[in-house]
Coordinates of C-alpha atoms (C1' of nucleotides) and ligand atoms in Angstrom, one line a residue:
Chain W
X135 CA 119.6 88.2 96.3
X136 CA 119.0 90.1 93.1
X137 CA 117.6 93.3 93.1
X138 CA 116.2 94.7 96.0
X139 CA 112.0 95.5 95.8
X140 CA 111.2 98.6 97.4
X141 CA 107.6 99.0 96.4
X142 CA 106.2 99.1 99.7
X143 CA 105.9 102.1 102.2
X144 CA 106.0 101.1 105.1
X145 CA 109.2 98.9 106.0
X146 CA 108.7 95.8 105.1
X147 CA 109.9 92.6 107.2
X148 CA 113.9 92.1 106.4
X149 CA 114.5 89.3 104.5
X150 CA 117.1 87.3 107.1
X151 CA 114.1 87.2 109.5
X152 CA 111.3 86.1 106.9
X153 CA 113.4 83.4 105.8
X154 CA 113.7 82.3 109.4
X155 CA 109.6 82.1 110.6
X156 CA 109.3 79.0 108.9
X157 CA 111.7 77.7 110.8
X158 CA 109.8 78.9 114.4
X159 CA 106.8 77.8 112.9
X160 CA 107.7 74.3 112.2
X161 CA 108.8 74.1 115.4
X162 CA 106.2 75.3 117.6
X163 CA 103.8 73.2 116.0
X164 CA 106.0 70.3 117.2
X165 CA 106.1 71.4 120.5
X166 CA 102.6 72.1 120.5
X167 CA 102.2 68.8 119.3
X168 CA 103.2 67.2 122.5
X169 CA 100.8 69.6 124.6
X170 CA 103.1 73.0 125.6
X171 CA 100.9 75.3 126.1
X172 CA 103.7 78.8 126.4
X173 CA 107.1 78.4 125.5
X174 CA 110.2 81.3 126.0
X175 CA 112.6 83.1 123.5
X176 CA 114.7 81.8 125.5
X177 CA 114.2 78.1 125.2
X178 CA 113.5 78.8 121.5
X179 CA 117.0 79.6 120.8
X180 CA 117.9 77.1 122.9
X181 CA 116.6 74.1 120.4
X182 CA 117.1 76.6 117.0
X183 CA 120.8 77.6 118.5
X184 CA 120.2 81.0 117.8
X185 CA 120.0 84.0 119.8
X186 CA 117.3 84.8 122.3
X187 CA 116.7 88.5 121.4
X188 CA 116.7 87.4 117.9
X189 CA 114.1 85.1 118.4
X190 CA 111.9 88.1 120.3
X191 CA 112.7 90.4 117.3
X192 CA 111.9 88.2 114.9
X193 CA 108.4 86.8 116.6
X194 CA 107.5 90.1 117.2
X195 CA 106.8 91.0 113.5
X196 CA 103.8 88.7 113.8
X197 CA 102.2 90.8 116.3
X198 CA 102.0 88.5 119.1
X199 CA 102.9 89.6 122.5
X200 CA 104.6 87.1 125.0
X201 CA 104.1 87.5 128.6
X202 CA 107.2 87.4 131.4
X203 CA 107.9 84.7 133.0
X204 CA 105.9 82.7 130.7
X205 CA 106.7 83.2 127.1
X206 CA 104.6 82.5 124.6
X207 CA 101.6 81.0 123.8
X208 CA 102.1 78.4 121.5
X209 CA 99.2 77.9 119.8
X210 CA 98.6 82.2 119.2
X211 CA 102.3 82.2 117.6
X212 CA 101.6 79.1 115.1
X213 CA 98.6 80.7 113.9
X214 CA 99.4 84.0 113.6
X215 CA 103.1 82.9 112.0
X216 CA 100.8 80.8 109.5
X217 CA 98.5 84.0 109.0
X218 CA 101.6 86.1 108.8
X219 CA 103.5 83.9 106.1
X220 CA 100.3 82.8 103.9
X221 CA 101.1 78.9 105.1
X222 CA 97.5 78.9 106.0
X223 CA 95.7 80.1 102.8
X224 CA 95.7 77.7 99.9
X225 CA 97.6 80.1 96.8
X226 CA 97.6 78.4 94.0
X227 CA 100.3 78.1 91.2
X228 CA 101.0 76.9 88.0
X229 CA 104.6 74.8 87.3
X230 CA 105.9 74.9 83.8
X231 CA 108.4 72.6 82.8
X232 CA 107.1 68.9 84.2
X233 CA 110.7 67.5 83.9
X234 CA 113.1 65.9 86.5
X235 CA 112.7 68.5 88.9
X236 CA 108.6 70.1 88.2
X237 CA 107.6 66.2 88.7
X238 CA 109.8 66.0 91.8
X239 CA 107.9 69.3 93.0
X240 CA 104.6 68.1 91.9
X241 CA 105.0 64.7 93.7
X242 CA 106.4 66.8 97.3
X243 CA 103.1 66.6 99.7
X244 CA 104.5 69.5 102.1
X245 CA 103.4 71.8 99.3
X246 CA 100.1 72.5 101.0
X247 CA 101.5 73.0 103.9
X248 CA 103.7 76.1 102.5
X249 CA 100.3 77.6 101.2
X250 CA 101.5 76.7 97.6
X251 CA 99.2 74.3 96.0
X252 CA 100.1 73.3 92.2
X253 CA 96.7 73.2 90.4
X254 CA 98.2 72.6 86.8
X255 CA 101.6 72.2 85.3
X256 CA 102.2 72.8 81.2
X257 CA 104.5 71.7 79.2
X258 CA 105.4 71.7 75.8
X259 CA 106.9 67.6 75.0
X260 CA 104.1 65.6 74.0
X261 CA 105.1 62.6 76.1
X262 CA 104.7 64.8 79.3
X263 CA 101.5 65.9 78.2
X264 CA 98.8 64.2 79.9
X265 CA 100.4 62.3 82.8
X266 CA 99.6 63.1 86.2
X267 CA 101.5 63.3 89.1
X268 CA 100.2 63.6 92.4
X269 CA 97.1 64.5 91.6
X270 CA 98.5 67.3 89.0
X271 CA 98.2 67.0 85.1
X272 CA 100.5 67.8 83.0
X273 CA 98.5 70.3 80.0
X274 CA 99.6 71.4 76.4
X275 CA 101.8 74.7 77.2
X276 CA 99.7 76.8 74.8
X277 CA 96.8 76.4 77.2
X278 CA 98.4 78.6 79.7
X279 CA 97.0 81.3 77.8
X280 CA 93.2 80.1 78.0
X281 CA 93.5 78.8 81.6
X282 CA 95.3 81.8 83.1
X283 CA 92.3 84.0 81.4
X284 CA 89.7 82.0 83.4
X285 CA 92.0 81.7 86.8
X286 CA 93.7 84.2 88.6
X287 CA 96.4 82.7 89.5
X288 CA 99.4 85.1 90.8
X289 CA 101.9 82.1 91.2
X290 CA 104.5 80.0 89.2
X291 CA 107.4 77.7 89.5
X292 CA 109.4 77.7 86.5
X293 CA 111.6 74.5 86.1
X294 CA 111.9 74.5 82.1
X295 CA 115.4 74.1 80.7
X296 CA 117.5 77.4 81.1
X297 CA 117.8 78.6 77.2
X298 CA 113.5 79.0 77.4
X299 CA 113.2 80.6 81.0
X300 CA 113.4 84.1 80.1
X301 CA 110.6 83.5 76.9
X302 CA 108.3 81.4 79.4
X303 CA 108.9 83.9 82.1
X304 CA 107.5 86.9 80.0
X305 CA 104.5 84.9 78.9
X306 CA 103.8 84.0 82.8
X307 CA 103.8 87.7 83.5
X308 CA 101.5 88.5 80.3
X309 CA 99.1 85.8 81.6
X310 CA 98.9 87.6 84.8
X311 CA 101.7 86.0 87.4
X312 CA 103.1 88.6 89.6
X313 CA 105.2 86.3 91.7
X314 CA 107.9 83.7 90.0
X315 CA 109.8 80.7 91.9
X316 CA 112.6 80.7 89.7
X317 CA 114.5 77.4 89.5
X318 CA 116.5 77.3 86.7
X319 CA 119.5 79.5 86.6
X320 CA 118.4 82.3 84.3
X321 CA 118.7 85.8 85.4
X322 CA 115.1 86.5 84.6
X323 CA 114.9 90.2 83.2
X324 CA 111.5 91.2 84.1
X325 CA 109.2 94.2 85.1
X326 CA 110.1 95.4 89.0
X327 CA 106.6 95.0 90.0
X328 CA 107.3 91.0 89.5
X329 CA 108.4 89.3 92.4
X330 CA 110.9 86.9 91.7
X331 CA 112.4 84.4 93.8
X332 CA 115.9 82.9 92.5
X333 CA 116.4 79.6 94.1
X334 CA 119.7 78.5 92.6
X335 CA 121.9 75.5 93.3
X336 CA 124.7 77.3 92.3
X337 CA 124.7 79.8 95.2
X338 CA 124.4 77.1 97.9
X339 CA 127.2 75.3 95.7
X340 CA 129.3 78.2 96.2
X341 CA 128.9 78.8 99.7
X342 CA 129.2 74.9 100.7
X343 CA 132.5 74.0 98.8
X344 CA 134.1 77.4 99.9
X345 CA 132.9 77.1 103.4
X346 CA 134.7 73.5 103.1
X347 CA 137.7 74.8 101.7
X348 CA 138.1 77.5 104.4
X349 CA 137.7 74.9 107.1
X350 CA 140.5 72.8 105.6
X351 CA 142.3 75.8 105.9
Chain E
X224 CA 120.8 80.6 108.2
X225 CA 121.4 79.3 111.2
X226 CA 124.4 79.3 113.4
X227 CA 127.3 81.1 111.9
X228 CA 130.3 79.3 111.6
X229 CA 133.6 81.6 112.6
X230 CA 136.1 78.0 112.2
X231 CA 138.5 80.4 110.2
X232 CA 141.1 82.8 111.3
X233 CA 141.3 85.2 108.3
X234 CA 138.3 87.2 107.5
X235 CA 136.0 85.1 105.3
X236 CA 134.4 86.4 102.3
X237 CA 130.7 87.6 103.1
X238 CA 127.7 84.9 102.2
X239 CA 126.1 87.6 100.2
X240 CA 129.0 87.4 98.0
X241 CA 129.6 84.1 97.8
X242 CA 126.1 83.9 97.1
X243 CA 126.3 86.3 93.9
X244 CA 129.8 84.9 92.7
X245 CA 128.0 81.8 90.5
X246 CA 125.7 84.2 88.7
X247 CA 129.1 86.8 87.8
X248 CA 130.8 83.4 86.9
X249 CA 127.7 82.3 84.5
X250 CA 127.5 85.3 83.0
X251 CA 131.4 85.8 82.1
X252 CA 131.3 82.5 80.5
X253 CA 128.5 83.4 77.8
X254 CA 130.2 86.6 76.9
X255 CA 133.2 85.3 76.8
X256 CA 131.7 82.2 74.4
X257 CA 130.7 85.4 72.3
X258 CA 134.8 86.4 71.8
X259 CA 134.6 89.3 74.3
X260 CA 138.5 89.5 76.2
X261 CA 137.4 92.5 78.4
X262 CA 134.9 93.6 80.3
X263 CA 134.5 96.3 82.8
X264 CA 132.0 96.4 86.0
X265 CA 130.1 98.7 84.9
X266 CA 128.5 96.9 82.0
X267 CA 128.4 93.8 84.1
X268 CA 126.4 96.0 86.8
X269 CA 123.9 96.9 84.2
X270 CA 123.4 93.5 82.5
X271 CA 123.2 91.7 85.7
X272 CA 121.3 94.6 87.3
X273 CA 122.9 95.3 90.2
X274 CA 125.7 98.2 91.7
X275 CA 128.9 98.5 89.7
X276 CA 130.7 99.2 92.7
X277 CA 129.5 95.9 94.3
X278 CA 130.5 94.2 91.3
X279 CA 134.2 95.5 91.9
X280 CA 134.0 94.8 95.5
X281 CA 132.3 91.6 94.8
X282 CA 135.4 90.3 92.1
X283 CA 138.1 91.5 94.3
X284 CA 138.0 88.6 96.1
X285 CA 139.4 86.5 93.3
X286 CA 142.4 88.6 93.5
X287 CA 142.0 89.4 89.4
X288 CA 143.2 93.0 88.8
X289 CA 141.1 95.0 86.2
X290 CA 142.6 97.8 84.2
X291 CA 140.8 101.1 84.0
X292 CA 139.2 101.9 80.6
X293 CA 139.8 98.1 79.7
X294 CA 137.8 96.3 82.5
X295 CA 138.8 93.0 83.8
X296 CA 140.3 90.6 81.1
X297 CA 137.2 87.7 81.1
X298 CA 139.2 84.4 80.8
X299 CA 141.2 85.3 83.4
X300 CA 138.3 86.1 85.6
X301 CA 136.2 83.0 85.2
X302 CA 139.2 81.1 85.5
X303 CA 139.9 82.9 89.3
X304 CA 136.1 82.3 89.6
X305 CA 136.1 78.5 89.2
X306 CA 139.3 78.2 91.4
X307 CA 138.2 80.3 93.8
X308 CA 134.3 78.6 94.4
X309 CA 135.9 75.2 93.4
X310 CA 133.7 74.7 90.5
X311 CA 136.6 73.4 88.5
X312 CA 137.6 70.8 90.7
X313 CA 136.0 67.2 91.5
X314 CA 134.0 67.3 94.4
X315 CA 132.9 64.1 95.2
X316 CA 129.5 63.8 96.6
X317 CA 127.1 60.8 98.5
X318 CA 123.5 61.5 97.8
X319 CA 121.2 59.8 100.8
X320 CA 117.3 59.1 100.0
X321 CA 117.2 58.4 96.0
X322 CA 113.1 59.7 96.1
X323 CA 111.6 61.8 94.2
X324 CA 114.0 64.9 94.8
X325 CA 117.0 62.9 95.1
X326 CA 117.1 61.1 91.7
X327 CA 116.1 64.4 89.7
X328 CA 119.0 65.8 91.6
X329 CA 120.8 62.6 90.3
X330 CA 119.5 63.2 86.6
X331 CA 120.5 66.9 86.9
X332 CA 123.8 67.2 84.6
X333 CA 124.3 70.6 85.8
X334 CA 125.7 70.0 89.1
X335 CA 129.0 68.9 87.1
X336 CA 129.5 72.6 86.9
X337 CA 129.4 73.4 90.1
X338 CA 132.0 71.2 90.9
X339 CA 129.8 68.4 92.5
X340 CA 129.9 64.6 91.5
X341 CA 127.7 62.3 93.0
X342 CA 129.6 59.2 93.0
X343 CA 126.6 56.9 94.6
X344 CA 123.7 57.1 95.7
X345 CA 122.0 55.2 98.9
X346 CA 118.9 54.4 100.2
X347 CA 117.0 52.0 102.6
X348 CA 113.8 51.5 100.1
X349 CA 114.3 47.5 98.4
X350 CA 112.6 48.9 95.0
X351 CA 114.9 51.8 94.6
X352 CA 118.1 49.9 95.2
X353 CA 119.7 48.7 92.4
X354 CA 118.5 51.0 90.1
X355 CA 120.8 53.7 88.9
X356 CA 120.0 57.4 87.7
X357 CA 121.8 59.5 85.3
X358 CA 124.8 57.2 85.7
X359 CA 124.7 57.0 89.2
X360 CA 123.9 53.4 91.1
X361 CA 121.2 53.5 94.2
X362 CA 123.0 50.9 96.8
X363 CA 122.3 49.7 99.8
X364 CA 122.4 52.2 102.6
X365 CA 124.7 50.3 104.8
X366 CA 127.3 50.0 102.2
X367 CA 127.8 53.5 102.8
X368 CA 130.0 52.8 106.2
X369 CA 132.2 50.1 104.1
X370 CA 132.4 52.7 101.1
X371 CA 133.3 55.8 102.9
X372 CA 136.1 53.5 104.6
X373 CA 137.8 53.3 100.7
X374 CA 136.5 56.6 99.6
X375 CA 137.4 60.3 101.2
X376 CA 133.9 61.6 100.3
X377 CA 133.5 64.8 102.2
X378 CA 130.7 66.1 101.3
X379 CA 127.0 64.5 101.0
X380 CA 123.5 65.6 99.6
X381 CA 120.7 64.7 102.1
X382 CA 117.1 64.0 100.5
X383 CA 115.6 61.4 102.8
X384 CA 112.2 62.0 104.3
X385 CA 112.4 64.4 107.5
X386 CA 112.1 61.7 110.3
X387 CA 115.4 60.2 109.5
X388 CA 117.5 63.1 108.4
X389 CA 118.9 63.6 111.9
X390 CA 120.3 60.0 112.5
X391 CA 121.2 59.7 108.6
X392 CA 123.0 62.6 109.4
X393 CA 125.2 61.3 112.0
X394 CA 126.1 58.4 110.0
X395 CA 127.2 60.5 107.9
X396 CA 129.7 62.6 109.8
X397 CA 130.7 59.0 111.2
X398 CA 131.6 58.3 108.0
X399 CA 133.9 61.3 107.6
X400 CA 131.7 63.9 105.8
X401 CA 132.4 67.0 107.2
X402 CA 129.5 69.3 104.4
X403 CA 126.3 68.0 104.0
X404 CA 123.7 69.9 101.8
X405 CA 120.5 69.1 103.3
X406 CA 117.4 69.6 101.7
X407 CA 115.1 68.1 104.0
X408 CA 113.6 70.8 107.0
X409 CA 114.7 68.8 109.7
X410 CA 116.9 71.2 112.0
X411 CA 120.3 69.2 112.0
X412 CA 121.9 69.2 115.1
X413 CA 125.8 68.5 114.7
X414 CA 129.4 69.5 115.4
X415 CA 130.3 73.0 114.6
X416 CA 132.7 71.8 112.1
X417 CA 130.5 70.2 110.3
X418 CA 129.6 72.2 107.7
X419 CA 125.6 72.2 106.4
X420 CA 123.7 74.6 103.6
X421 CA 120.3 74.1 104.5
X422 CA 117.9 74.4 101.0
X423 CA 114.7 74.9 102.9
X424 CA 111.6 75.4 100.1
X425 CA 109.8 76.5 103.6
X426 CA 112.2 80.1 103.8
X427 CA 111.5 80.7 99.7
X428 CA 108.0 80.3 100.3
X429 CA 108.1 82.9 103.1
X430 CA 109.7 85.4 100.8
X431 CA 107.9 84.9 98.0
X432 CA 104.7 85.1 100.1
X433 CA 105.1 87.9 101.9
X434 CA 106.6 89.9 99.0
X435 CA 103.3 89.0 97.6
X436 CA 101.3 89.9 100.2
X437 CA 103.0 93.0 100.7
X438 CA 102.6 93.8 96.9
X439 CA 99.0 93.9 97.3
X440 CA 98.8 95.8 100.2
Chain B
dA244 C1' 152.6 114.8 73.4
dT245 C1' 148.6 116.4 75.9
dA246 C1' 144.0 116.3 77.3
dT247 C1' 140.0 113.7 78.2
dA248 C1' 136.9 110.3 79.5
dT249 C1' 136.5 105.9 81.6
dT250 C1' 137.1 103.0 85.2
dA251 C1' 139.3 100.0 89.0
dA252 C1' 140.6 100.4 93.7
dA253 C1' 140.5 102.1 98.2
dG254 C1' 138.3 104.2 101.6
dA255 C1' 134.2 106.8 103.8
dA256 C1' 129.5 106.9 104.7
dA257 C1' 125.1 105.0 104.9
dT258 C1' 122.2 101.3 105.6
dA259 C1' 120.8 96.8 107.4
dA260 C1' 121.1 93.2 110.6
dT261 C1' 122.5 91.3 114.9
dT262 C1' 123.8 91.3 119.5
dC263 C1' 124.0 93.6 123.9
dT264 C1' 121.9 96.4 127.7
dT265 C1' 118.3 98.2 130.3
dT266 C1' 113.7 98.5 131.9
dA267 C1' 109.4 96.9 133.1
dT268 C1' 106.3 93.1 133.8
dT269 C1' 104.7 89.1 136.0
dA270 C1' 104.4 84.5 138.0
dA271 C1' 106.1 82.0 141.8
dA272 C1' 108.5 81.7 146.2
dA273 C1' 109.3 83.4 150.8
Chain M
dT78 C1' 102.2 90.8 150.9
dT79 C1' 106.8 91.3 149.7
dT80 C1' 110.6 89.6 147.4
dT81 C1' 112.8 87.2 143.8
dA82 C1' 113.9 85.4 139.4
dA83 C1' 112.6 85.0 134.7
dT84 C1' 111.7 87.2 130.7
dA85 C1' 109.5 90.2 126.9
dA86 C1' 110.2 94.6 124.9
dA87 C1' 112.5 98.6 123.7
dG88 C1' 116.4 100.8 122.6
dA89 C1' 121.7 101.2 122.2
dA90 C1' 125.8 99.4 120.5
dT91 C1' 128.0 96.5 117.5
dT92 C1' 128.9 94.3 113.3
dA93 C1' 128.1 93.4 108.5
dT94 C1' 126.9 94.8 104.1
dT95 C1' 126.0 98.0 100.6
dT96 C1' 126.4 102.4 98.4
dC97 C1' 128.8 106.7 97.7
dT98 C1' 133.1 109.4 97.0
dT99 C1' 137.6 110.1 95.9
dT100 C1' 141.9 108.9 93.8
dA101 C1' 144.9 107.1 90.5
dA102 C1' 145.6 104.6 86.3
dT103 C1' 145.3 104.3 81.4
dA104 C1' 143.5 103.8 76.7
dT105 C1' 141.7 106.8 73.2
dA106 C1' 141.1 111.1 70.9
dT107 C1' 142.9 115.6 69.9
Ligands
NAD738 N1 116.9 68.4 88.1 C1 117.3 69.0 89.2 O1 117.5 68.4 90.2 C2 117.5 70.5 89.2 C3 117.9 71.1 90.4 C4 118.0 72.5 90.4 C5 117.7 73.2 89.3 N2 117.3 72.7 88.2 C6 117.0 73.5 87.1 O2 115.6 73.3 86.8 C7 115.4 73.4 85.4 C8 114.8 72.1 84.9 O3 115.7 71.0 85.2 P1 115.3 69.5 84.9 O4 116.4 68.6 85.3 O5 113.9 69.2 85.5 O6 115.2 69.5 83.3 P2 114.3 68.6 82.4 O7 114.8 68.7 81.0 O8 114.1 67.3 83.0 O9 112.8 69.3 82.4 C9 112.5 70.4 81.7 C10 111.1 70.3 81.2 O10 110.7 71.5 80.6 C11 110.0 71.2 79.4 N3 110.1 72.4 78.5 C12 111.0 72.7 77.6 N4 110.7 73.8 77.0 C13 109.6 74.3 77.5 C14 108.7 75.4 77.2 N5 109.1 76.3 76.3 N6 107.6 75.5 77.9 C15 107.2 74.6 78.8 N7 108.0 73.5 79.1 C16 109.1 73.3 78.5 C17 110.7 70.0 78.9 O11 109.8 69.3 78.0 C18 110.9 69.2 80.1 O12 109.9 68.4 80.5 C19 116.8 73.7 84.8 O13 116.9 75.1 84.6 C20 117.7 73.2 85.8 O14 118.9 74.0 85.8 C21 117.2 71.3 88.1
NAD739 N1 110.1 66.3 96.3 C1 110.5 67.6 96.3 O1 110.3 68.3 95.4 C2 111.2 68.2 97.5 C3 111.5 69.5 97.4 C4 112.2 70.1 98.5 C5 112.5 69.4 99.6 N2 112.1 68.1 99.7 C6 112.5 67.4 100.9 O2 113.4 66.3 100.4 C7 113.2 65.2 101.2 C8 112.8 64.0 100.3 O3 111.6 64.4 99.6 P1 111.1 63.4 98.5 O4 109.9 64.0 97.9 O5 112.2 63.0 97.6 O6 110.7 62.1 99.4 P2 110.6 60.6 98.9 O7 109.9 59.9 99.9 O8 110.3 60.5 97.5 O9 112.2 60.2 99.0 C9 112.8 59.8 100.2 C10 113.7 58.6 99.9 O10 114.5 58.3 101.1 C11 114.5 56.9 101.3 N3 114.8 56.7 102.7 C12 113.9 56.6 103.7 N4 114.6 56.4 104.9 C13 115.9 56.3 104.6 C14 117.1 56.1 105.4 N5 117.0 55.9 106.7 N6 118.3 56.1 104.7 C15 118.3 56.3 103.4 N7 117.3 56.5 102.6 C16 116.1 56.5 103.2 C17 113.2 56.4 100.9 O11 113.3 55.1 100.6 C18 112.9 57.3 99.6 O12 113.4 56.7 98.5 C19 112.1 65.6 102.2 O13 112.7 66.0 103.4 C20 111.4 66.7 101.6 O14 110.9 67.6 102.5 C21 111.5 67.5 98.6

DNA sequence: ATATATTAAAGAAATAATTCTTTATTAAAA
DNA sequence: TTTTAATAAAGAATTATTTCTTTAATATAT
């Protein structure tokens, strides 16, 4: 999206096929749900409507091996996909910014099973300060500083209002956050050993009303 | 993401584009707020951090001429910008499932902006209908089919829970939505020309992750 | 006026990602 | 046991996207 990280020697996973695994995952563990035991590319791209060899290139960064005729073992892919992704680890985050969206983030369940678990959320209105939601209190912003000292935690979702994102973000980083979910739509400027992850509406605005517009010709 | 759609004859303009175009369009505007008439891709390249030349290439597809040594004259620019993503028109919008996620998406003012106006909202839940969010009413979910009948709503925002996306989803096209912006990670299975932007949290997790992971070693 | 530096635009090259092809493996059928 | 069909894996080819290079335009300075 942004700019591209290339911190990392040995070629790292492209990003088309990372943002794809979930996808596998969720579904194997479906299938596995209901007792198959091996399942093909093939019939994987089948269900996903993609390509077969895609689905071979992109399973293949986890490791696993499939055997002819047979495919896959279902229950070596879903754990080595989890293992592979972080799913199956509990990292812990912080959420600034417990407004419309950080308490609609805090209340999501599916959280955990992303490996992401919220363990505090700041912000700086006193009526938000103190509530709880699912299971997460809401603490005075200033005690980032103090918390973050006795926690290492590497996560945090930013969902503050635009005009602060970029001030909050710097302070995240000082307190010792290398990776940023990035929901407001700030172009966070910030150290290239940060990981940031822009997830903005206005890109999947764009593509949706233009993809409509070219269908209607 | 998933299956690429290839509905149009012409050669549409790359997702990676599209994707970037908001963020050009975002920044123009505050400049421009600031009295600046022109500005040339470079300096946009290094304030947005990214290749000058891909900033040409990228802005071409407005059809805005620059001038060299002047730049690209800014009004004129985010003007082509708006027309071209649609952000300046009224794109009217059902949102399904007013939860947690779907009434912050309902309280978020921002989506004006992009163009996108949720004109109702619907949902099955007896305590949630009735109730309205950020100006927008909660009805009944079977009003929807009498609605749509009145209404030319094309495009809908899906936030149910993930067992019911599917068949919500086929109401939906039923009903004459032909884009539907689906934020739950249920796999939707529909015509080709229907158009869906799939918002999975599951693929940003991945990403941010691995890049993670792979930061540490 | 003329030269100079800046820059958009167009095209070439490089890189990344996907799709196609071949090969080798293996379970099941004959 | 031998044959057959299915399929993973590896690599080639294609396609898409980004980055680099050249060219032409033009405002500013000389
Ligand atoms: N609401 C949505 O559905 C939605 C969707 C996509 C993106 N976003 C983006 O998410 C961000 C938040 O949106 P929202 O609708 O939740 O806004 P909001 O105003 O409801 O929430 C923002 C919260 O941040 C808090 N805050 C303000 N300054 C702070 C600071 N310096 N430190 C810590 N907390 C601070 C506010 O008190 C408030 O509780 C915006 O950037 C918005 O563009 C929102
Ligand atoms: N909460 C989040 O922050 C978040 C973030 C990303 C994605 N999601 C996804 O968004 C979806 C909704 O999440 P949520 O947390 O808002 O859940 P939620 O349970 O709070 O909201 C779902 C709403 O849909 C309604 N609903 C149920 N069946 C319906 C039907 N057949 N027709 C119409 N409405 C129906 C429910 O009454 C409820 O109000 C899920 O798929 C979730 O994975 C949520």
């Amino acid at each position: 999206m942004s700019l591209k990280r290339k911190n990392n020697k040995s070629t790292q996973v492209p990003e088309p096929t990372l943002r794809r695994l979930p996808g596998y995952l969720f579904f194997l563990e479906k299938v596995r749900e209901k007792g198959v035991i091996n399942i093909s590319a093939p019939t994987i791209g089948k269900e996903l409507k993609c390509d077969p060899t895609q689905v071979v290139k992109d399973l293949a960064v986890t490791g696993i091996k499939g055997k002819p005729r047979v495919g896959y073992n279902t229950y070596e892919l879903c754990h080595a996909l989890e293992e592979f992704l972080g799913f199956n680890r509990v990292n812990e985050a912080f959420l600034i910014g417990a407004g419309n969206l950080g308490t609609a983030l805090m209340a999501y369940q599916e959280h955990q099973t992303l490996g992401i678990k919220i363990i505090a959320a700041f912000d700086v209105n006193e009526d938000k300060i103190g509530k709880h939601v699912g299971g997460i209190h809401v603490l005075e912003y200033n005690k980032l500083f103090h918390l973050s000292n006795r926690l290492d935690v590497k996560i945090a979702i930013l969902t503050t209002p635009n005009n602060v994102a970029q001030d909050v973000a710097e302070d995240l980083v000082n307190c010792g956050v290398k990776a940023i979910w990035n929901f407001t739509h700030c172009n966070l400027d910030l150290p290239d050993n940060i990981i940031v992850e822009d997830i903005s509406m206005s890109s999947f605005a764009a593509v949706l009303l233009r993809r409509l517009n070219d269908s209607e010709e």
